[in-house]
Amino acid sequence: MAYLQIAIDGPAGSGKSTVAKEISKRLGITYLDTGAMYRAVTLEALNHKVDLHNPEALKKIVNQMDLNMTVSKLYVNNIDVTDAIRTPEVTRNVSVVSMDAYVRSEMVKMQQKIALGQAVIMDGRDIGTVVLPNATYKFFLVADPTERAKRRLLELKAKGFEATLEALVEEIILRDELDSNREISPLKKAEDAIEVDTTSYTIEEVVVLILDYVKGVR
Ligand code: C5P
């Protein structure tokens, strides 16, 4: 039996996670935040103070990690790291860790296994191109970098972190560059993905637009 698969890709701050989470609730299907998985590996690597450019060290980190995800929590070796993976330090380093071939192949395997027996909506960078190339629907969300940085600033402030808009614009542009130009599974719109520019849309408008495609209204 073929299950419904919705792939949502796009750069940081394009609204993927918020939109995907909401759609998963409305459709009653499983949501998988694949970025959270790469963040968890990065957190572990930082905690163990390993060289993030060393493939052997990263391999060890991945192999000793037991990753568990529920609807709202993420656990590594039974420790709740839901908030710890969202710190600016993890965000600054995650693109380097996610370039690693072994890290990617292990994460993709886990993601594909999750999609095997249930309907899913996944968000990330390579869902439509690599993880779920035969997804029922593929969307590629984009937005102006300043707008994305503004969204991120609000998120960070709500969590009590200090940041400036200028620094966040720079960080977002750098992360886009690293994610888009890496050798393995770069951030790229799948040929058959529908591109949505969310710059001037509210979350609700993007959710409704995607749901219209899924319901065949559009
Ligand atoms: O989605 P989020 O911004 O939390 O992702 C964090 C990072 O994880 C991205 O900047 C990217 O380097 C990496 N990532 C990836 N492939 C995915 C999801 C995220 O390489 N499918």
PDB file of C-alpha atoms and ligand atoms in Angstrom:
ATOM      1  CA  MET A   1       0.000   0.000   0.000  1.00  0.00           C
ATOM      2  CA  ALA A   2       1.320   3.449  -0.900  1.00  0.00           C
ATOM      3  CA  TYR A   3       1.074   5.965   1.901  1.00  0.00           C
ATOM      4  CA  LEU A   4       0.697   9.701   1.473  1.00  0.00           C
ATOM      5  CA  GLN A   5       4.098  11.408   1.453  1.00  0.00           C
ATOM      6  CA  ILE A   6       4.464  15.190   1.535  1.00  0.00           C
ATOM      7  CA  ALA A   7       7.968  16.616   1.096  1.00  0.00           C
ATOM      8  CA  ILE A   8       8.671  20.204   2.163  1.00  0.00           C
ATOM      9  CA  ASP A   9      12.118  21.548   1.360  1.00  0.00           C
ATOM     10  CA  GLY A  10      13.641  24.982   1.431  1.00  0.00           C
ATOM     11  CA  PRO A  11      16.230  27.214   3.075  1.00  0.00           C
ATOM     12  CA  ALA A  12      16.393  28.145   6.750  1.00  0.00           C
ATOM     13  CA  GLY A  13      13.526  30.322   7.941  1.00  0.00           C
ATOM     14  CA  SER A  14      11.301  29.750   4.924  1.00  0.00           C
ATOM     15  CA  GLY A  15       8.554  28.525   7.250  1.00  0.00           C
ATOM     16  CA  LYS A  16       8.887  24.800   6.502  1.00  0.00           C
ATOM     17  CA  SER A  17       8.704  23.434  10.031  1.00  0.00           C
ATOM     18  CA  THR A  18       5.813  25.567  11.256  1.00  0.00           C
ATOM     19  CA  VAL A  19       3.811  24.863   8.118  1.00  0.00           C
ATOM     20  CA  ALA A  20       4.611  21.132   8.075  1.00  0.00           C
ATOM     21  CA  LYS A  21       3.704  20.726  11.742  1.00  0.00           C
ATOM     22  CA  GLU A  22       0.338  22.403  11.220  1.00  0.00           C
ATOM     23  CA  ILE A  23      -0.461  20.335   8.128  1.00  0.00           C
ATOM     24  CA  SER A  24       0.431  17.143   9.976  1.00  0.00           C
ATOM     25  CA  LYS A  25      -2.107  18.081  12.668  1.00  0.00           C
ATOM     26  CA  ARG A  26      -4.852  18.904  10.203  1.00  0.00           C
ATOM     27  CA  LEU A  27      -4.324  15.746   8.142  1.00  0.00           C
ATOM     28  CA  GLY A  28      -3.600  13.536  11.150  1.00  0.00           C
ATOM     29  CA  ILE A  29      -0.316  12.282   9.677  1.00  0.00           C
ATOM     30  CA  THR A  30       3.186  11.925  11.142  1.00  0.00           C
ATOM     31  CA  TYR A  31       5.506  14.928  11.005  1.00  0.00           C
ATOM     32  CA  LEU A  32       9.254  14.466  10.796  1.00  0.00           C
ATOM     33  CA  ASP A  33      11.599  17.425  11.276  1.00  0.00           C
ATOM     34  CA  THR A  34      14.730  16.091   9.568  1.00  0.00           C
ATOM     35  CA  GLY A  35      16.724  19.226  10.431  1.00  0.00           C
ATOM     36  CA  ALA A  36      16.297  18.294  14.095  1.00  0.00           C
ATOM     37  CA  MET A  37      18.134  15.028  13.390  1.00  0.00           C
ATOM     38  CA  TYR A  38      21.173  16.817  11.897  1.00  0.00           C
ATOM     39  CA  ARG A  39      21.030  19.244  14.818  1.00  0.00           C
ATOM     40  CA  ALA A  40      21.081  16.312  17.278  1.00  0.00           C
ATOM     41  CA  VAL A  41      24.233  14.876  15.666  1.00  0.00           C
ATOM     42  CA  THR A  42      25.817  18.347  15.810  1.00  0.00           C
ATOM     43  CA  LEU A  43      24.941  18.748  19.485  1.00  0.00           C
ATOM     44  CA  GLU A  44      26.453  15.362  20.304  1.00  0.00           C
ATOM     45  CA  ALA A  45      29.607  16.181  18.332  1.00  0.00           C
ATOM     46  CA  LEU A  46      29.945  19.536  20.105  1.00  0.00           C
ATOM     47  CA  ASN A  47      29.333  17.948  23.516  1.00  0.00           C
ATOM     48  CA  HIS A  48      32.069  15.408  22.811  1.00  0.00           C
ATOM     49  CA  LYS A  49      34.322  18.196  21.526  1.00  0.00           C
ATOM     50  CA  VAL A  50      35.192  16.303  18.347  1.00  0.00           C
ATOM     51  CA  ASP A  51      36.559  17.900  15.192  1.00  0.00           C
ATOM     52  CA  LEU A  52      33.456  18.524  13.083  1.00  0.00           C
ATOM     53  CA  HIS A  53      35.467  18.077   9.892  1.00  0.00           C
ATOM     54  CA  ASN A  54      36.731  14.621  10.877  1.00  0.00           C
ATOM     55  CA  PRO A  55      34.618  11.873   9.223  1.00  0.00           C
ATOM     56  CA  GLU A  56      35.891   9.124  11.571  1.00  0.00           C
ATOM     57  CA  ALA A  57      34.991  11.142  14.652  1.00  0.00           C
ATOM     58  CA  LEU A  58      31.530  11.922  13.283  1.00  0.00           C
ATOM     59  CA  LYS A  59      30.998   8.261  12.414  1.00  0.00           C
ATOM     60  CA  LYS A  60      31.695   7.305  16.022  1.00  0.00           C
ATOM     61  CA  ILE A  61      29.286   9.951  17.270  1.00  0.00           C
ATOM     62  CA  VAL A  62      26.486   8.722  14.992  1.00  0.00           C
ATOM     63  CA  ASN A  63      27.089   5.069  15.870  1.00  0.00           C
ATOM     64  CA  GLN A  64      26.823   5.677  19.596  1.00  0.00           C
ATOM     65  CA  MET A  65      23.658   7.757  19.287  1.00  0.00           C
ATOM     66  CA  ASP A  66      20.221   6.409  20.003  1.00  0.00           C
ATOM     67  CA  LEU A  67      17.882   8.950  18.438  1.00  0.00           C
ATOM     68  CA  ASN A  68      14.204   8.963  19.419  1.00  0.00           C
ATOM     69  CA  MET A  69      11.554  11.388  18.291  1.00  0.00           C
ATOM     70  CA  THR A  70       8.004  11.916  19.518  1.00  0.00           C
ATOM     71  CA  VAL A  71       5.535  14.524  18.246  1.00  0.00           C
ATOM     72  CA  SER A  72       7.120  17.315  20.260  1.00  0.00           C
ATOM     73  CA  LYS A  73      10.325  15.928  21.792  1.00  0.00           C
ATOM     74  CA  LEU A  74      13.685  14.650  20.646  1.00  0.00           C
ATOM     75  CA  TYR A  75      15.810  12.332  22.783  1.00  0.00           C
ATOM     76  CA  VAL A  76      19.427  11.296  22.373  1.00  0.00           C
ATOM     77  CA  ASN A  77      20.363   8.296  24.504  1.00  0.00           C
ATOM     78  CA  ASN A  78      17.204   8.942  26.571  1.00  0.00           C
ATOM     79  CA  ILE A  79      18.125  12.567  27.277  1.00  0.00           C
ATOM     80  CA  ASP A  80      15.646  15.235  26.200  1.00  0.00           C
ATOM     81  CA  VAL A  81      17.559  17.545  23.809  1.00  0.00           C
ATOM     82  CA  THR A  82      14.514  19.297  22.315  1.00  0.00           C
ATOM     83  CA  ASP A  83      15.709  22.757  23.404  1.00  0.00           C
ATOM     84  CA  ALA A  84      19.454  22.075  23.345  1.00  0.00           C
ATOM     85  CA  ILE A  85      19.444  21.469  19.570  1.00  0.00           C
ATOM     86  CA  ARG A  86      18.076  24.987  18.938  1.00  0.00           C
ATOM     87  CA  THR A  87      20.911  27.018  20.448  1.00  0.00           C
ATOM     88  CA  PRO A  88      22.822  29.481  18.232  1.00  0.00           C
ATOM     89  CA  GLU A  89      25.954  27.333  18.674  1.00  0.00           C
ATOM     90  CA  VAL A  90      24.272  24.279  17.160  1.00  0.00           C
ATOM     91  CA  THR A  91      22.750  26.427  14.389  1.00  0.00           C
ATOM     92  CA  ARG A  92      26.170  27.858  13.519  1.00  0.00           C
ATOM     93  CA  ASN A  93      27.767  24.403  13.199  1.00  0.00           C
ATOM     94  CA  VAL A  94      25.032  22.196  11.783  1.00  0.00           C
ATOM     95  CA  SER A  95      25.774  22.851   8.096  1.00  0.00           C
ATOM     96  CA  VAL A  96      29.316  21.517   8.477  1.00  0.00           C
ATOM     97  CA  VAL A  97      28.164  18.316  10.182  1.00  0.00           C
ATOM     98  CA  SER A  98      25.414  17.745   7.630  1.00  0.00           C
ATOM     99  CA  MET A  99      27.955  17.764   4.789  1.00  0.00           C
ATOM    100  CA  ASP A 100      29.366  14.481   6.041  1.00  0.00           C
ATOM    101  CA  ALA A 101      28.571  11.442   3.871  1.00  0.00           C
ATOM    102  CA  TYR A 102      28.150   8.939   6.730  1.00  0.00           C
ATOM    103  CA  VAL A 103      25.993  11.287   8.798  1.00  0.00           C
ATOM    104  CA  ARG A 104      23.733  11.845   5.783  1.00  0.00           C
ATOM    105  CA  SER A 105      23.429   8.199   4.809  1.00  0.00           C
ATOM    106  CA  GLU A 106      22.469   7.169   8.363  1.00  0.00           C
ATOM    107  CA  MET A 107      19.921   9.985   8.743  1.00  0.00           C
ATOM    108  CA  VAL A 108      18.377   9.288   5.330  1.00  0.00           C
ATOM    109  CA  LYS A 109      18.058   5.568   6.185  1.00  0.00           C
ATOM    110  CA  MET A 110      16.182   6.429   9.395  1.00  0.00           C
ATOM    111  CA  GLN A 111      13.945   8.904   7.581  1.00  0.00           C
ATOM    112  CA  GLN A 112      13.064   6.431   4.832  1.00  0.00           C
ATOM    113  CA  LYS A 113      12.304   3.741   7.409  1.00  0.00           C
ATOM    114  CA  ILE A 114       9.865   6.064   9.186  1.00  0.00           C
ATOM    115  CA  ALA A 115       8.058   6.736   5.890  1.00  0.00           C
ATOM    116  CA  LEU A 116       7.695   3.048   5.063  1.00  0.00           C
ATOM    117  CA  GLY A 117       4.693   2.157   7.168  1.00  0.00           C
ATOM    118  CA  GLN A 118       2.727   5.389   7.525  1.00  0.00           C
ATOM    119  CA  ALA A 119       1.626   8.634   5.916  1.00  0.00           C
ATOM    120  CA  VAL A 120       4.165  11.382   6.553  1.00  0.00           C
ATOM    121  CA  ILE A 121       5.015  15.002   6.037  1.00  0.00           C
ATOM    122  CA  MET A 122       8.764  15.658   6.233  1.00  0.00           C
ATOM    123  CA  ASP A 123      10.640  18.901   6.053  1.00  0.00           C
ATOM    124  CA  GLY A 124      14.301  19.421   5.250  1.00  0.00           C
ATOM    125  CA  ARG A 125      16.668  20.169   2.387  1.00  0.00           C
ATOM    126  CA  ASP A 126      16.767  16.914   0.390  1.00  0.00           C
ATOM    127  CA  ILE A 127      13.383  15.336   1.035  1.00  0.00           C
ATOM    128  CA  GLY A 128      11.983  15.725  -2.486  1.00  0.00           C
ATOM    129  CA  THR A 129      15.318  14.983  -4.171  1.00  0.00           C
ATOM    130  CA  VAL A 130      16.817  12.145  -2.074  1.00  0.00           C
ATOM    131  CA  VAL A 131      14.775  10.935   0.908  1.00  0.00           C
ATOM    132  CA  LEU A 132      11.356  10.635  -0.747  1.00  0.00           C
ATOM    133  CA  PRO A 133      11.988  11.004  -4.497  1.00  0.00           C
ATOM    134  CA  ASN A 134       8.554   9.503  -5.205  1.00  0.00           C
ATOM    135  CA  ALA A 135       6.680  11.662  -2.698  1.00  0.00           C
ATOM    136  CA  THR A 136       3.010  12.249  -3.512  1.00  0.00           C
ATOM    137  CA  TYR A 137       3.482  16.020  -3.183  1.00  0.00           C
ATOM    138  CA  LYS A 138       6.648  18.097  -3.144  1.00  0.00           C
ATOM    139  CA  PHE A 139       6.886  21.725  -2.127  1.00  0.00           C
ATOM    140  CA  PHE A 140       9.866  24.058  -2.110  1.00  0.00           C
ATOM    141  CA  LEU A 141       9.405  27.057   0.185  1.00  0.00           C
ATOM    142  CA  VAL A 142      11.504  30.165  -0.303  1.00  0.00           C
ATOM    143  CA  ALA A 143      11.480  33.658   1.214  1.00  0.00           C
ATOM    144  CA  ASP A 144      13.527  36.812   1.154  1.00  0.00           C
ATOM    145  CA  PRO A 145      16.608  36.462   3.465  1.00  0.00           C
ATOM    146  CA  THR A 146      15.736  39.555   5.520  1.00  0.00           C
ATOM    147  CA  GLU A 147      12.222  38.256   6.127  1.00  0.00           C
ATOM    148  CA  ARG A 148      13.676  34.879   7.138  1.00  0.00           C
ATOM    149  CA  ALA A 149      16.110  36.547   9.514  1.00  0.00           C
ATOM    150  CA  LYS A 150      13.235  38.555  11.052  1.00  0.00           C
ATOM    151  CA  ARG A 151      11.334  35.322  11.728  1.00  0.00           C
ATOM    152  CA  ARG A 152      14.426  33.788  13.298  1.00  0.00           C
ATOM    153  CA  LEU A 153      15.002  36.895  15.433  1.00  0.00           C
ATOM    154  CA  LEU A 154      11.481  36.606  16.860  1.00  0.00           C
ATOM    155  CA  GLU A 155      12.020  32.897  17.609  1.00  0.00           C
ATOM    156  CA  LEU A 156      15.361  33.560  19.330  1.00  0.00           C
ATOM    157  CA  LYS A 157      14.026  36.472  21.379  1.00  0.00           C
ATOM    158  CA  ALA A 158      11.094  34.354  22.520  1.00  0.00           C
ATOM    159  CA  LYS A 159      13.638  31.832  23.825  1.00  0.00           C
ATOM    160  CA  GLY A 160      15.657  34.525  25.588  1.00  0.00           C
ATOM    161  CA  PHE A 161      18.649  34.641  23.213  1.00  0.00           C
ATOM    162  CA  GLU A 162      20.293  37.910  22.187  1.00  0.00           C
ATOM    163  CA  ALA A 163      20.755  38.530  18.465  1.00  0.00           C
ATOM    164  CA  THR A 164      20.755  41.305  15.879  1.00  0.00           C
ATOM    165  CA  LEU A 165      18.963  41.290  12.555  1.00  0.00           C
ATOM    166  CA  GLU A 166      22.188  42.048  10.644  1.00  0.00           C
ATOM    167  CA  ALA A 167      24.039  39.103  12.184  1.00  0.00           C
ATOM    168  CA  LEU A 168      21.120  36.786  11.481  1.00  0.00           C
ATOM    169  CA  VAL A 169      20.858  37.862   7.822  1.00  0.00           C
ATOM    170  CA  GLU A 170      24.565  37.068   7.443  1.00  0.00           C
ATOM    171  CA  GLU A 171      24.215  33.721   9.223  1.00  0.00           C
ATOM    172  CA  ILE A 172      21.219  32.704   7.123  1.00  0.00           C
ATOM    173  CA  ILE A 173      22.966  33.606   3.863  1.00  0.00           C
ATOM    174  CA  LEU A 174      26.062  31.645   4.926  1.00  0.00           C
ATOM    175  CA  ARG A 175      23.983  28.591   5.913  1.00  0.00           C
ATOM    176  CA  ASP A 176      22.111  28.734   2.561  1.00  0.00           C
ATOM    177  CA  GLU A 177      25.438  28.837   0.748  1.00  0.00           C
ATOM    178  CA  LEU A 178      26.877  25.887   2.644  1.00  0.00           C
ATOM    179  CA  ASP A 179      23.663  23.855   2.294  1.00  0.00           C
ATOM    180  CA  SER A 180      23.261  24.663  -1.408  1.00  0.00           C
ATOM    181  CA  ASN A 181      26.853  24.087  -2.475  1.00  0.00           C
ATOM    182  CA  ARG A 182      27.767  20.900  -0.620  1.00  0.00           C
ATOM    183  CA  GLU A 183      28.664  17.859  -2.669  1.00  0.00           C
ATOM    184  CA  ILE A 184      26.130  15.399  -1.260  1.00  0.00           C
ATOM    185  CA  SER A 185      22.395  16.102  -1.419  1.00  0.00           C
ATOM    186  CA  PRO A 186      22.578  19.887  -1.635  1.00  0.00           C
ATOM    187  CA  LEU A 187      19.571  22.069  -0.930  1.00  0.00           C
ATOM    188  CA  LYS A 188      17.847  22.061  -4.307  1.00  0.00           C
ATOM    189  CA  LYS A 189      14.321  22.261  -5.625  1.00  0.00           C
ATOM    190  CA  ALA A 190      13.219  18.898  -7.008  1.00  0.00           C
ATOM    191  CA  GLU A 191      12.191  19.243 -10.650  1.00  0.00           C
ATOM    192  CA  ASP A 192       8.637  18.251  -9.834  1.00  0.00           C
ATOM    193  CA  ALA A 193       8.303  20.397  -6.685  1.00  0.00           C
ATOM    194  CA  ILE A 194       5.894  23.314  -6.441  1.00  0.00           C
ATOM    195  CA  GLU A 195       7.729  26.474  -5.398  1.00  0.00           C
ATOM    196  CA  VAL A 196       6.015  28.771  -2.906  1.00  0.00           C
ATOM    197  CA  ASP A 197       7.456  32.185  -2.007  1.00  0.00           C
ATOM    198  CA  THR A 198       6.309  32.736   1.569  1.00  0.00           C
ATOM    199  CA  THR A 199       7.808  36.259   1.983  1.00  0.00           C
ATOM    200  CA  SER A 200       4.477  38.029   2.135  1.00  0.00           C
ATOM    201  CA  TYR A 201       2.304  35.114   3.255  1.00  0.00           C
ATOM    202  CA  THR A 202       1.123  34.273   6.735  1.00  0.00           C
ATOM    203  CA  ILE A 203       1.636  30.714   8.028  1.00  0.00           C
ATOM    204  CA  GLU A 204      -2.100  30.102   7.642  1.00  0.00           C
ATOM    205  CA  GLU A 205      -2.032  31.202   4.007  1.00  0.00           C
ATOM    206  CA  VAL A 206       0.803  28.798   3.197  1.00  0.00           C
ATOM    207  CA  VAL A 207      -0.925  25.965   5.070  1.00  0.00           C
ATOM    208  CA  VAL A 208      -4.164  26.527   3.157  1.00  0.00           C
ATOM    209  CA  LEU A 209      -2.319  26.769  -0.166  1.00  0.00           C
ATOM    210  CA  ILE A 210      -0.544  23.449   0.393  1.00  0.00           C
ATOM    211  CA  LEU A 211      -3.707  21.764   1.657  1.00  0.00           C
ATOM    212  CA  ASP A 212      -5.525  22.929  -1.475  1.00  0.00           C
ATOM    213  CA  TYR A 213      -2.951  21.120  -3.605  1.00  0.00           C
ATOM    214  CA  VAL A 214      -3.243  18.003  -1.478  1.00  0.00           C
ATOM    215  CA  LYS A 215      -7.044  18.073  -1.718  1.00  0.00           C
ATOM    216  CA  GLY A 216      -6.807  18.617  -5.463  1.00  0.00           C
ATOM    217  CA  VAL A 217      -8.548  22.012  -5.301  1.00  0.00           C
ATOM    218  CA  ARG A 218      -5.664  23.775  -7.034  1.00  0.00           C
TER     219      ARG A 218
HETATM  220  O1  C5P B   1      15.695  22.759   9.189  1.00  0.00           O
HETATM  221  P1  C5P B   1      16.820  23.269  10.061  1.00  0.00           P
HETATM  222  O2  C5P B   1      17.144  24.701   9.788  1.00  0.00           O
HETATM  223  O3  C5P B   1      16.621  22.984  11.510  1.00  0.00           O
HETATM  224  O4  C5P B   1      18.072  22.401   9.594  1.00  0.00           O
HETATM  225  C1  C5P B   1      19.332  22.559  10.185  1.00  0.00           C
HETATM  226  C2  C5P B   1      20.419  22.160   9.202  1.00  0.00           C
HETATM  227  O5  C5P B   1      20.392  20.753   9.000  1.00  0.00           O
HETATM  228  C3  C5P B   1      20.353  22.769   7.813  1.00  0.00           C
HETATM  229  O6  C5P B   1      20.958  24.061   7.751  1.00  0.00           O
HETATM  230  C4  C5P B   1      21.130  21.749   6.982  1.00  0.00           C
HETATM  231  O7  C5P B   1      22.523  21.959   7.101  1.00  0.00           O
HETATM  232  C5  C5P B   1      20.804  20.438   7.686  1.00  0.00           C
HETATM  233  N1  C5P B   1      19.757  19.662   7.022  1.00  0.00           N
HETATM  234  C6  C5P B   1      20.122  18.878   5.957  1.00  0.00           C
HETATM  235  N2  C5P B   1      19.214  18.054   5.374  1.00  0.00           N
HETATM  236  C7  C5P B   1      17.944  18.016   5.807  1.00  0.00           C
HETATM  237  C8  C5P B   1      17.551  18.826   6.898  1.00  0.00           C
HETATM  238  C9  C5P B   1      18.489  19.666   7.467  1.00  0.00           C
HETATM  239  O8  C5P B   1      21.270  18.911   5.531  1.00  0.00           O
HETATM  240  N3  C5P B   1      17.080  17.174   5.243  1.00  0.00           N
END
